[in-house]
Amino acid sequence: MPDSTLAHAPQFDDASQQRESATFGMWIFLATEILFFGAMFLGYTAYRLAYPAAFAAASRHTLLAFGATNTAVLLISSATMAFAVRAAREKRRTALTVRLLLTAALGVLFLCIKGFEYAREISEHLLPGASFQFDQPYASHAEMFFYLYFLMTGVHALHVTIGVVLIAISGFRAWRTDAFMRNDTAVDLLGLYWHFVDIIWVFLFPLIYLVERHS
Amino acid sequence: MNREPATNRFLFTAGALLGLLALTVGAAYVNLGPFNTIAALTISAAKTVLILVFFMEIRERSPVIWVALATGFFFFGIMFALAMSDFLTRGWK
């Protein structure tokens, strides 16, 4: 929606060029994020190909109910975020505020479930390190699985945390300030980031929780 | 209540994503041999397409953005292909 009446920074010709630049910047950031997470997915692939039986045994120790619930929570939060972006474009303040805060709340719920899951795993001695315990003969290779598990879900959870903070701040700004309602670019970019974090989880979920579940 | 097309689109997408989640969990309990992982990743790719098309509205974005996204996947592919050309061929005599 080109709107030349919007204020724009001096380095841009008009508001629509400013908007396109900001959007392009977010997509470039997401492209670099593909490579950032990609390196960890590569490490996972290399170790899983090397130690398939240990990875299957380790995966069966992950808590599928927690993981599946969290996947649903994140997918639903992506939908509420899409609705928030729609409300921002339509300049509907109450709808935008409610949808952003609902998305942030679902993000918090995801982090809480993840936290309970981590606590269970740590109490079952699955955190790699001195106290790690796993049935032989897979102990050392299962430890590699759990190292990758804590690394990848931890970095993902960090992304969720950043998203929750930014979405919650945007929710309060939508509620409180008129300037925020005039320009919907920020909410659009936040939506892109949030959906991307969702996509990362969509791949993490089967690789962590669903390895050889049938046997 | 009259709903906008966008509302129905988002609800349909969310429903499809949750359906695919149920499908991927169900498929994991059927022994498909090596195809378990392939099926799981195919379902993940389908979910990604749904999110990219309906939530991130990739089709309405400008071509320069398609290039940015494709570049990310392209270099991810290069990283994977070159690394796997090593890991997968170490056993070859």
mmCIF file of C-alpha atoms in Angstrom:
data_model
loop_
_atom_site.group_PDB
_atom_site.id
_atom_site.type_symbol
_atom_site.label_atom_id
_atom_site.label_comp_id
_atom_site.label_asym_id
_atom_site.label_seq_id
_atom_site.Cartn_x
_atom_site.Cartn_y
_atom_site.Cartn_z
ATOM 1 C CA MET A 1 0.000 0.000 0.000
ATOM 2 C CA PRO A 2 2.068 3.033 -1.174
ATOM 3 C CA ASP A 3 1.326 5.982 1.047
ATOM 4 C CA SER A 4 3.477 8.975 0.151
ATOM 5 C CA THR A 5 2.004 11.064 2.964
ATOM 6 C CA LEU A 6 3.847 9.013 5.598
ATOM 7 C CA ALA A 7 6.925 10.515 7.176
ATOM 8 C CA HIS A 8 10.221 9.050 5.978
ATOM 9 C CA ALA A 9 13.878 9.321 6.912
ATOM 10 C CA PRO A 10 16.010 11.737 4.799
ATOM 11 C CA GLN A 11 17.982 8.996 3.015
ATOM 12 C CA PHE A 12 14.806 7.717 1.308
ATOM 13 C CA ASP A 13 12.891 9.277 -1.603
ATOM 14 C CA ASP A 14 9.523 8.429 -0.092
ATOM 15 C CA ALA A 15 7.771 6.269 2.487
ATOM 16 C CA SER A 16 7.259 3.344 0.120
ATOM 17 C CA GLN A 17 10.988 3.184 -0.698
ATOM 18 C CA GLN A 18 11.708 3.265 3.034
ATOM 19 C CA ARG A 19 9.261 0.436 3.546
ATOM 20 C CA GLU A 20 10.747 -1.683 0.753
ATOM 21 C CA SER A 21 14.263 -1.146 2.116
ATOM 22 C CA ALA A 22 13.225 -2.199 5.615
ATOM 23 C CA THR A 23 11.428 -5.287 4.292
ATOM 24 C CA PHE A 24 14.382 -6.235 2.087
ATOM 25 C CA GLY A 25 16.682 -5.869 5.105
ATOM 26 C CA MET A 26 14.538 -8.264 7.154
ATOM 27 C CA TRP A 27 14.522 -10.880 4.385
ATOM 28 C CA ILE A 28 18.318 -10.621 4.039
ATOM 29 C CA PHE A 29 18.579 -11.137 7.805
ATOM 30 C CA LEU A 30 16.327 -14.209 7.515
ATOM 31 C CA ALA A 31 18.514 -15.550 4.672
ATOM 32 C CA THR A 32 21.552 -15.285 6.982
ATOM 33 C CA GLU A 33 19.506 -17.040 9.683
ATOM 34 C CA ILE A 34 18.956 -19.974 7.297
ATOM 35 C CA LEU A 35 22.746 -20.358 7.226
ATOM 36 C CA PHE A 36 23.104 -19.793 10.990
ATOM 37 C CA PHE A 37 20.642 -22.576 11.831
ATOM 38 C CA GLY A 38 21.763 -24.486 8.723
ATOM 39 C CA ALA A 39 25.217 -25.055 10.187
ATOM 40 C CA MET A 40 23.645 -26.711 13.248
ATOM 41 C CA PHE A 41 21.318 -28.822 11.072
ATOM 42 C CA LEU A 42 24.427 -29.882 9.122
ATOM 43 C CA GLY A 43 26.162 -30.927 12.345
ATOM 44 C CA TYR A 44 23.062 -32.879 13.361
ATOM 45 C CA THR A 45 22.911 -34.620 9.958
ATOM 46 C CA ALA A 46 26.583 -35.606 10.023
ATOM 47 C CA TYR A 47 26.351 -37.117 13.536
ATOM 48 C CA ARG A 48 23.025 -38.819 12.886
ATOM 49 C CA LEU A 49 24.396 -40.468 9.730
ATOM 50 C CA ALA A 50 27.440 -41.604 11.731
ATOM 51 C CA TYR A 51 25.503 -42.914 14.791
ATOM 52 C CA PRO A 52 21.934 -43.757 13.657
ATOM 53 C CA ALA A 53 21.203 -46.304 16.418
ATOM 54 C CA ALA A 54 22.388 -43.997 19.224
ATOM 55 C CA PHE A 55 20.345 -41.105 17.820
ATOM 56 C CA ALA A 56 17.232 -43.303 17.640
ATOM 57 C CA ALA A 57 17.739 -44.469 21.258
ATOM 58 C CA ALA A 58 18.345 -40.894 22.429
ATOM 59 C CA SER A 59 15.343 -39.511 20.528
ATOM 60 C CA ARG A 60 13.069 -42.008 22.301
ATOM 61 C CA HIS A 61 14.129 -40.349 25.593
ATOM 62 C CA THR A 62 12.800 -36.959 24.470
ATOM 63 C CA LEU A 63 9.335 -35.947 25.675
ATOM 64 C CA LEU A 64 7.101 -36.152 22.599
ATOM 65 C CA ALA A 65 3.955 -34.830 24.324
ATOM 66 C CA PHE A 66 5.837 -31.651 25.283
ATOM 67 C CA GLY A 67 7.345 -31.290 21.815
ATOM 68 C CA ALA A 68 4.086 -31.875 19.928
ATOM 69 C CA THR A 69 2.173 -29.472 22.203
ATOM 70 C CA ASN A 70 4.848 -26.843 21.695
ATOM 71 C CA THR A 71 4.674 -27.302 17.918
ATOM 72 C CA ALA A 72 0.915 -26.686 18.037
ATOM 73 C CA VAL A 73 1.413 -23.624 20.291
ATOM 74 C CA LEU A 74 3.949 -22.131 17.885
ATOM 75 C CA LEU A 75 1.849 -22.860 14.777
ATOM 76 C CA ILE A 76 -1.197 -21.219 16.395
ATOM 77 C CA SER A 77 0.937 -18.229 17.435
ATOM 78 C CA SER A 78 1.970 -17.813 13.791
ATOM 79 C CA ALA A 79 -1.715 -17.585 12.875
ATOM 80 C CA THR A 80 -2.393 -14.971 15.582
ATOM 81 C CA MET A 81 0.649 -13.038 14.296
ATOM 82 C CA ALA A 82 -0.729 -13.143 10.730
ATOM 83 C CA PHE A 83 -3.990 -11.729 12.119
ATOM 84 C CA ALA A 84 -1.987 -9.011 13.926
ATOM 85 C CA VAL A 85 -0.274 -7.979 10.676
ATOM 86 C CA ARG A 86 -3.713 -7.754 9.064
ATOM 87 C CA ALA A 87 -4.981 -5.548 11.923
ATOM 88 C CA ALA A 88 -1.924 -3.278 11.601
ATOM 89 C CA ARG A 89 -2.626 -2.775 7.883
ATOM 90 C CA GLU A 90 -6.251 -1.981 8.629
ATOM 91 C CA LYS A 91 -5.232 0.412 11.461
ATOM 92 C CA ARG A 92 -7.442 -1.411 13.958
ATOM 93 C CA ARG A 93 -5.844 -0.545 17.282
ATOM 94 C CA THR A 94 -7.742 -2.808 19.677
ATOM 95 C CA ALA A 95 -7.482 -5.819 17.381
ATOM 96 C CA LEU A 96 -3.757 -5.186 16.844
ATOM 97 C CA THR A 97 -3.054 -4.819 20.570
ATOM 98 C CA VAL A 98 -5.006 -7.958 21.496
ATOM 99 C CA ARG A 99 -3.498 -10.065 18.700
ATOM 100 C CA LEU A 100 0.080 -8.988 19.443
ATOM 101 C CA LEU A 101 -0.298 -9.650 23.168
ATOM 102 C CA LEU A 102 -1.953 -13.015 22.430
ATOM 103 C CA THR A 103 0.972 -13.952 20.162
ATOM 104 C CA ALA A 104 3.445 -12.919 22.868
ATOM 105 C CA ALA A 105 1.478 -14.939 25.458
ATOM 106 C CA LEU A 106 1.640 -18.044 23.231
ATOM 107 C CA GLY A 107 5.393 -17.457 22.918
ATOM 108 C CA VAL A 108 5.657 -17.335 26.726
ATOM 109 C CA LEU A 109 3.607 -20.556 26.938
ATOM 110 C CA PHE A 110 6.040 -22.203 24.499
ATOM 111 C CA LEU A 111 8.998 -21.127 26.654
ATOM 112 C CA CYS A 112 7.318 -22.370 29.853
ATOM 113 C CA ILE A 113 6.657 -25.808 28.343
ATOM 114 C CA LYS A 114 10.240 -25.901 27.066
ATOM 115 C CA GLY A 115 11.449 -24.987 30.549
ATOM 116 C CA PHE A 116 9.513 -27.841 32.196
ATOM 117 C CA GLU A 117 10.892 -30.154 29.520
ATOM 118 C CA TYR A 118 14.483 -29.047 30.182
ATOM 119 C CA ALA A 119 13.927 -29.537 33.935
ATOM 120 C CA ARG A 120 12.701 -33.111 33.371
ATOM 121 C CA GLU A 121 15.656 -33.898 31.095
ATOM 122 C CA ILE A 122 18.173 -32.426 33.500
ATOM 123 C CA SER A 123 16.665 -34.459 36.357
ATOM 124 C CA GLU A 124 16.976 -37.571 34.153
ATOM 125 C CA HIS A 125 20.702 -36.819 33.690
ATOM 126 C CA LEU A 126 20.349 -36.087 29.988
ATOM 127 C CA LEU A 127 22.198 -32.738 30.083
ATOM 128 C CA PRO A 128 25.633 -33.345 28.511
ATOM 129 C CA GLY A 129 28.466 -32.978 30.997
ATOM 130 C CA ALA A 130 29.817 -34.676 34.098
ATOM 131 C CA SER A 131 26.404 -35.891 35.302
ATOM 132 C CA PHE A 132 25.232 -37.276 31.922
ATOM 133 C CA GLN A 133 23.942 -40.855 32.161
ATOM 134 C CA PHE A 134 22.685 -43.073 29.342
ATOM 135 C CA ASP A 135 22.404 -46.820 28.774
ATOM 136 C CA GLN A 136 25.412 -48.473 27.178
ATOM 137 C CA PRO A 137 26.462 -48.999 24.434
ATOM 138 C CA TYR A 138 25.176 -45.634 23.217
ATOM 139 C CA ALA A 139 26.188 -43.314 26.066
ATOM 140 C CA SER A 140 28.820 -41.164 24.351
ATOM 141 C CA HIS A 141 26.951 -40.854 21.046
ATOM 142 C CA ALA A 142 23.609 -40.206 22.769
ATOM 143 C CA GLU A 143 25.419 -37.416 24.647
ATOM 144 C CA MET A 144 26.197 -35.888 21.226
ATOM 145 C CA PHE A 145 22.481 -36.035 20.368
ATOM 146 C CA PHE A 146 21.575 -34.255 23.596
ATOM 147 C CA TYR A 147 24.356 -31.720 23.084
ATOM 148 C CA LEU A 148 22.840 -30.886 19.674
ATOM 149 C CA TYR A 149 19.335 -30.971 21.206
ATOM 150 C CA PHE A 150 20.149 -28.438 23.931
ATOM 151 C CA LEU A 151 22.171 -26.281 21.520
ATOM 152 C CA MET A 152 19.556 -26.126 18.761
ATOM 153 C CA THR A 153 16.467 -25.813 20.967
ATOM 154 C CA GLY A 154 18.360 -23.352 23.185
ATOM 155 C CA VAL A 155 19.282 -21.083 20.273
ATOM 156 C CA HIS A 156 15.712 -21.433 19.003
ATOM 157 C CA ALA A 157 14.327 -20.556 22.444
ATOM 158 C CA LEU A 158 16.584 -17.473 22.445
ATOM 159 C CA HIS A 159 14.977 -16.441 19.147
ATOM 160 C CA VAL A 160 11.509 -17.023 20.635
ATOM 161 C CA THR A 161 12.465 -14.930 23.694
ATOM 162 C CA ILE A 162 13.644 -12.033 21.509
ATOM 163 C CA GLY A 163 10.419 -12.328 19.491
ATOM 164 C CA VAL A 164 8.239 -12.351 22.617
ATOM 165 C CA VAL A 165 9.937 -9.205 23.992
ATOM 166 C CA LEU A 166 9.636 -7.306 20.690
ATOM 167 C CA ILE A 167 6.031 -8.418 20.096
ATOM 168 C CA ALA A 168 5.005 -7.500 23.665
ATOM 169 C CA ILE A 169 6.666 -4.060 23.337
ATOM 170 C CA SER A 170 4.852 -3.563 20.016
ATOM 171 C CA GLY A 171 1.582 -4.576 21.655
ATOM 172 C CA PHE A 172 1.999 -1.929 24.349
ATOM 173 C CA ARG A 173 3.086 0.694 21.796
ATOM 174 C CA ALA A 174 0.069 -0.088 19.599
ATOM 175 C CA TRP A 175 -2.139 0.429 22.639
ATOM 176 C CA ARG A 176 -0.411 3.584 23.896
ATOM 177 C CA THR A 177 1.024 5.585 20.972
ATOM 178 C CA ASP A 178 -0.574 7.051 17.864
ATOM 179 C CA ALA A 179 2.712 7.153 15.951
ATOM 180 C CA PHE A 180 2.958 3.362 16.094
ATOM 181 C CA MET A 181 -0.441 2.981 14.420
ATOM 182 C CA ARG A 182 0.525 5.217 11.491
ATOM 183 C CA ASN A 183 3.200 2.903 10.115
ATOM 184 C CA ASP A 184 2.550 -0.840 9.882
ATOM 185 C CA THR A 185 6.041 -1.811 8.664
ATOM 186 C CA ALA A 186 7.345 -2.745 12.120
ATOM 187 C CA VAL A 187 4.544 -5.246 12.729
ATOM 188 C CA ASP A 188 4.978 -6.721 9.240
ATOM 189 C CA LEU A 189 8.725 -7.269 9.816
ATOM 190 C CA LEU A 190 8.116 -8.695 13.285
ATOM 191 C CA GLY A 191 5.622 -11.100 11.694
ATOM 192 C CA LEU A 192 8.223 -12.269 9.161
ATOM 193 C CA TYR A 193 10.709 -12.930 11.971
ATOM 194 C CA TRP A 194 8.126 -14.803 14.040
ATOM 195 C CA HIS A 195 7.031 -17.010 11.109
ATOM 196 C CA PHE A 196 10.680 -17.793 10.364
ATOM 197 C CA VAL A 197 11.280 -18.917 13.949
ATOM 198 C CA ASP A 198 8.192 -21.110 13.556
ATOM 199 C CA ILE A 199 9.633 -22.677 10.373
ATOM 200 C CA ILE A 200 12.890 -23.527 12.191
ATOM 201 C CA TRP A 201 10.871 -25.354 14.867
ATOM 202 C CA VAL A 202 8.881 -27.201 12.173
ATOM 203 C CA PHE A 203 12.163 -28.843 11.123
ATOM 204 C CA LEU A 204 13.580 -29.258 14.634
ATOM 205 C CA PHE A 205 10.476 -31.119 15.838
ATOM 206 C CA PRO A 206 10.704 -34.341 13.744
ATOM 207 C CA LEU A 207 14.513 -34.430 13.896
ATOM 208 C CA ILE A 208 14.500 -34.329 17.706
ATOM 209 C CA TYR A 209 11.338 -36.129 18.805
ATOM 210 C CA LEU A 210 10.435 -38.518 15.984
ATOM 211 C CA VAL A 211 13.590 -40.538 15.204
ATOM 212 C CA GLU A 212 12.616 -44.220 14.908
ATOM 213 C CA ARG A 213 9.608 -43.890 17.228
ATOM 214 C CA HIS A 214 7.973 -47.000 15.720
ATOM 215 C CA SER A 215 10.468 -49.570 17.001
ATOM 216 C CA MET B 1 -21.065 -12.880 10.727
ATOM 217 C CA ASN B 2 -19.380 -11.937 7.479
ATOM 218 C CA ARG B 3 -15.768 -12.965 7.525
ATOM 219 C CA GLU B 4 -13.143 -11.485 5.264
ATOM 220 C CA PRO B 5 -11.349 -13.797 2.812
ATOM 221 C CA ALA B 6 -8.108 -13.203 4.780
ATOM 222 C CA THR B 7 -9.700 -14.539 7.961
ATOM 223 C CA ASN B 8 -10.759 -17.748 6.263
ATOM 224 C CA ARG B 9 -7.330 -18.061 4.647
ATOM 225 C CA PHE B 10 -5.505 -17.762 7.979
ATOM 226 C CA LEU B 11 -7.879 -20.189 9.710
ATOM 227 C CA PHE B 12 -7.540 -22.695 6.850
ATOM 228 C CA THR B 13 -3.736 -22.404 6.999
ATOM 229 C CA ALA B 14 -3.647 -22.894 10.768
ATOM 230 C CA GLY B 15 -5.951 -25.922 10.446
ATOM 231 C CA ALA B 16 -3.804 -27.414 7.681
ATOM 232 C CA LEU B 17 -0.635 -26.875 9.741
ATOM 233 C CA LEU B 18 -2.144 -28.613 12.787
ATOM 234 C CA GLY B 19 -3.368 -31.439 10.519
ATOM 235 C CA LEU B 20 0.149 -31.883 9.153
ATOM 236 C CA LEU B 21 1.493 -31.923 12.725
ATOM 237 C CA ALA B 22 -0.881 -34.792 13.565
ATOM 238 C CA LEU B 23 0.128 -36.547 10.336
ATOM 239 C CA THR B 24 3.864 -36.275 11.064
ATOM 240 C CA VAL B 25 3.429 -37.681 14.601
ATOM 241 C CA GLY B 26 1.229 -40.502 13.272
ATOM 242 C CA ALA B 27 3.638 -41.335 10.446
ATOM 243 C CA ALA B 28 6.505 -41.646 12.933
ATOM 244 C CA TYR B 29 4.796 -44.662 14.558
ATOM 245 C CA VAL B 30 4.521 -46.561 11.248
ATOM 246 C CA ASN B 31 7.654 -48.402 10.209
ATOM 247 C CA LEU B 32 8.580 -47.024 6.796
ATOM 248 C CA GLY B 33 12.277 -47.861 7.053
ATOM 249 C CA PRO B 34 14.443 -45.034 5.719
ATOM 250 C CA PHE B 35 11.307 -43.306 4.438
ATOM 251 C CA ASN B 36 10.293 -42.287 7.988
ATOM 252 C CA THR B 37 12.813 -39.449 7.908
ATOM 253 C CA ILE B 38 11.996 -38.574 4.298
ATOM 254 C CA ALA B 39 8.259 -38.463 5.110
ATOM 255 C CA ALA B 40 8.878 -36.291 8.200
ATOM 256 C CA LEU B 41 11.038 -33.823 6.273
ATOM 257 C CA THR B 42 8.575 -33.732 3.361
ATOM 258 C CA ILE B 43 5.776 -32.828 5.800
ATOM 259 C CA SER B 44 8.037 -30.145 7.333
ATOM 260 C CA ALA B 45 8.688 -28.768 3.839
ATOM 261 C CA ALA B 46 4.920 -28.700 3.157
ATOM 262 C CA LYS B 47 4.365 -26.787 6.415
ATOM 263 C CA THR B 48 7.123 -24.357 5.380
ATOM 264 C CA VAL B 49 5.430 -23.721 2.034
ATOM 265 C CA LEU B 50 2.102 -23.040 3.803
ATOM 266 C CA ILE B 51 3.760 -20.582 6.212
ATOM 267 C CA LEU B 52 5.761 -18.863 3.441
ATOM 268 C CA VAL B 53 2.774 -18.512 1.105
ATOM 269 C CA PHE B 54 -0.118 -17.728 3.456
ATOM 270 C CA PHE B 55 1.514 -16.141 6.528
ATOM 271 C CA MET B 56 4.628 -14.498 5.049
ATOM 272 C CA GLU B 57 2.794 -13.697 1.779
ATOM 273 C CA ILE B 58 5.847 -14.492 -0.309
ATOM 274 C CA ARG B 59 3.891 -14.329 -3.593
ATOM 275 C CA GLU B 60 2.934 -10.685 -3.013
ATOM 276 C CA ARG B 61 6.519 -9.641 -2.217
ATOM 277 C CA SER B 62 8.791 -8.103 -4.831
ATOM 278 C CA PRO B 63 11.169 -10.281 -6.932
ATOM 279 C CA VAL B 64 14.186 -8.825 -5.131
ATOM 280 C CA ILE B 65 12.882 -10.522 -1.966
ATOM 281 C CA TRP B 66 12.508 -13.854 -3.759
ATOM 282 C CA VAL B 67 16.174 -13.476 -4.721
ATOM 283 C CA ALA B 68 17.194 -12.784 -1.093
ATOM 284 C CA LEU B 69 15.330 -15.878 0.136
ATOM 285 C CA ALA B 70 16.572 -18.077 -2.711
ATOM 286 C CA THR B 71 20.154 -16.950 -1.972
ATOM 287 C CA GLY B 72 19.797 -18.163 1.613
ATOM 288 C CA PHE B 73 18.571 -21.594 0.488
ATOM 289 C CA PHE B 74 21.173 -21.728 -2.312
ATOM 290 C CA PHE B 75 24.157 -21.227 -0.005
ATOM 291 C CA PHE B 76 22.615 -23.574 2.577
ATOM 292 C CA GLY B 77 22.493 -26.146 -0.257
ATOM 293 C CA ILE B 78 26.134 -25.524 -1.138
ATOM 294 C CA MET B 79 27.206 -25.902 2.501
ATOM 295 C CA PHE B 80 25.242 -29.147 2.805
ATOM 296 C CA ALA B 81 26.317 -30.609 -0.538
ATOM 297 C CA LEU B 82 30.018 -29.939 -0.066
ATOM 298 C CA ALA B 83 30.041 -31.193 3.536
ATOM 299 C CA MET B 84 28.075 -34.331 2.648
ATOM 300 C CA SER B 85 30.350 -35.053 -0.319
ATOM 301 C CA ASP B 86 32.950 -35.603 2.406
ATOM 302 C CA PHE B 87 30.923 -37.372 5.142
ATOM 303 C CA LEU B 88 29.049 -39.710 2.784
ATOM 304 C CA THR B 89 32.121 -40.853 0.848
ATOM 305 C CA ARG B 90 34.570 -41.559 3.690
ATOM 306 C CA GLY B 91 33.786 -45.283 3.538
ATOM 307 C CA TRP B 92 34.569 -45.513 -0.158
ATOM 308 C CA LYS B 93 37.675 -47.505 -1.015
#
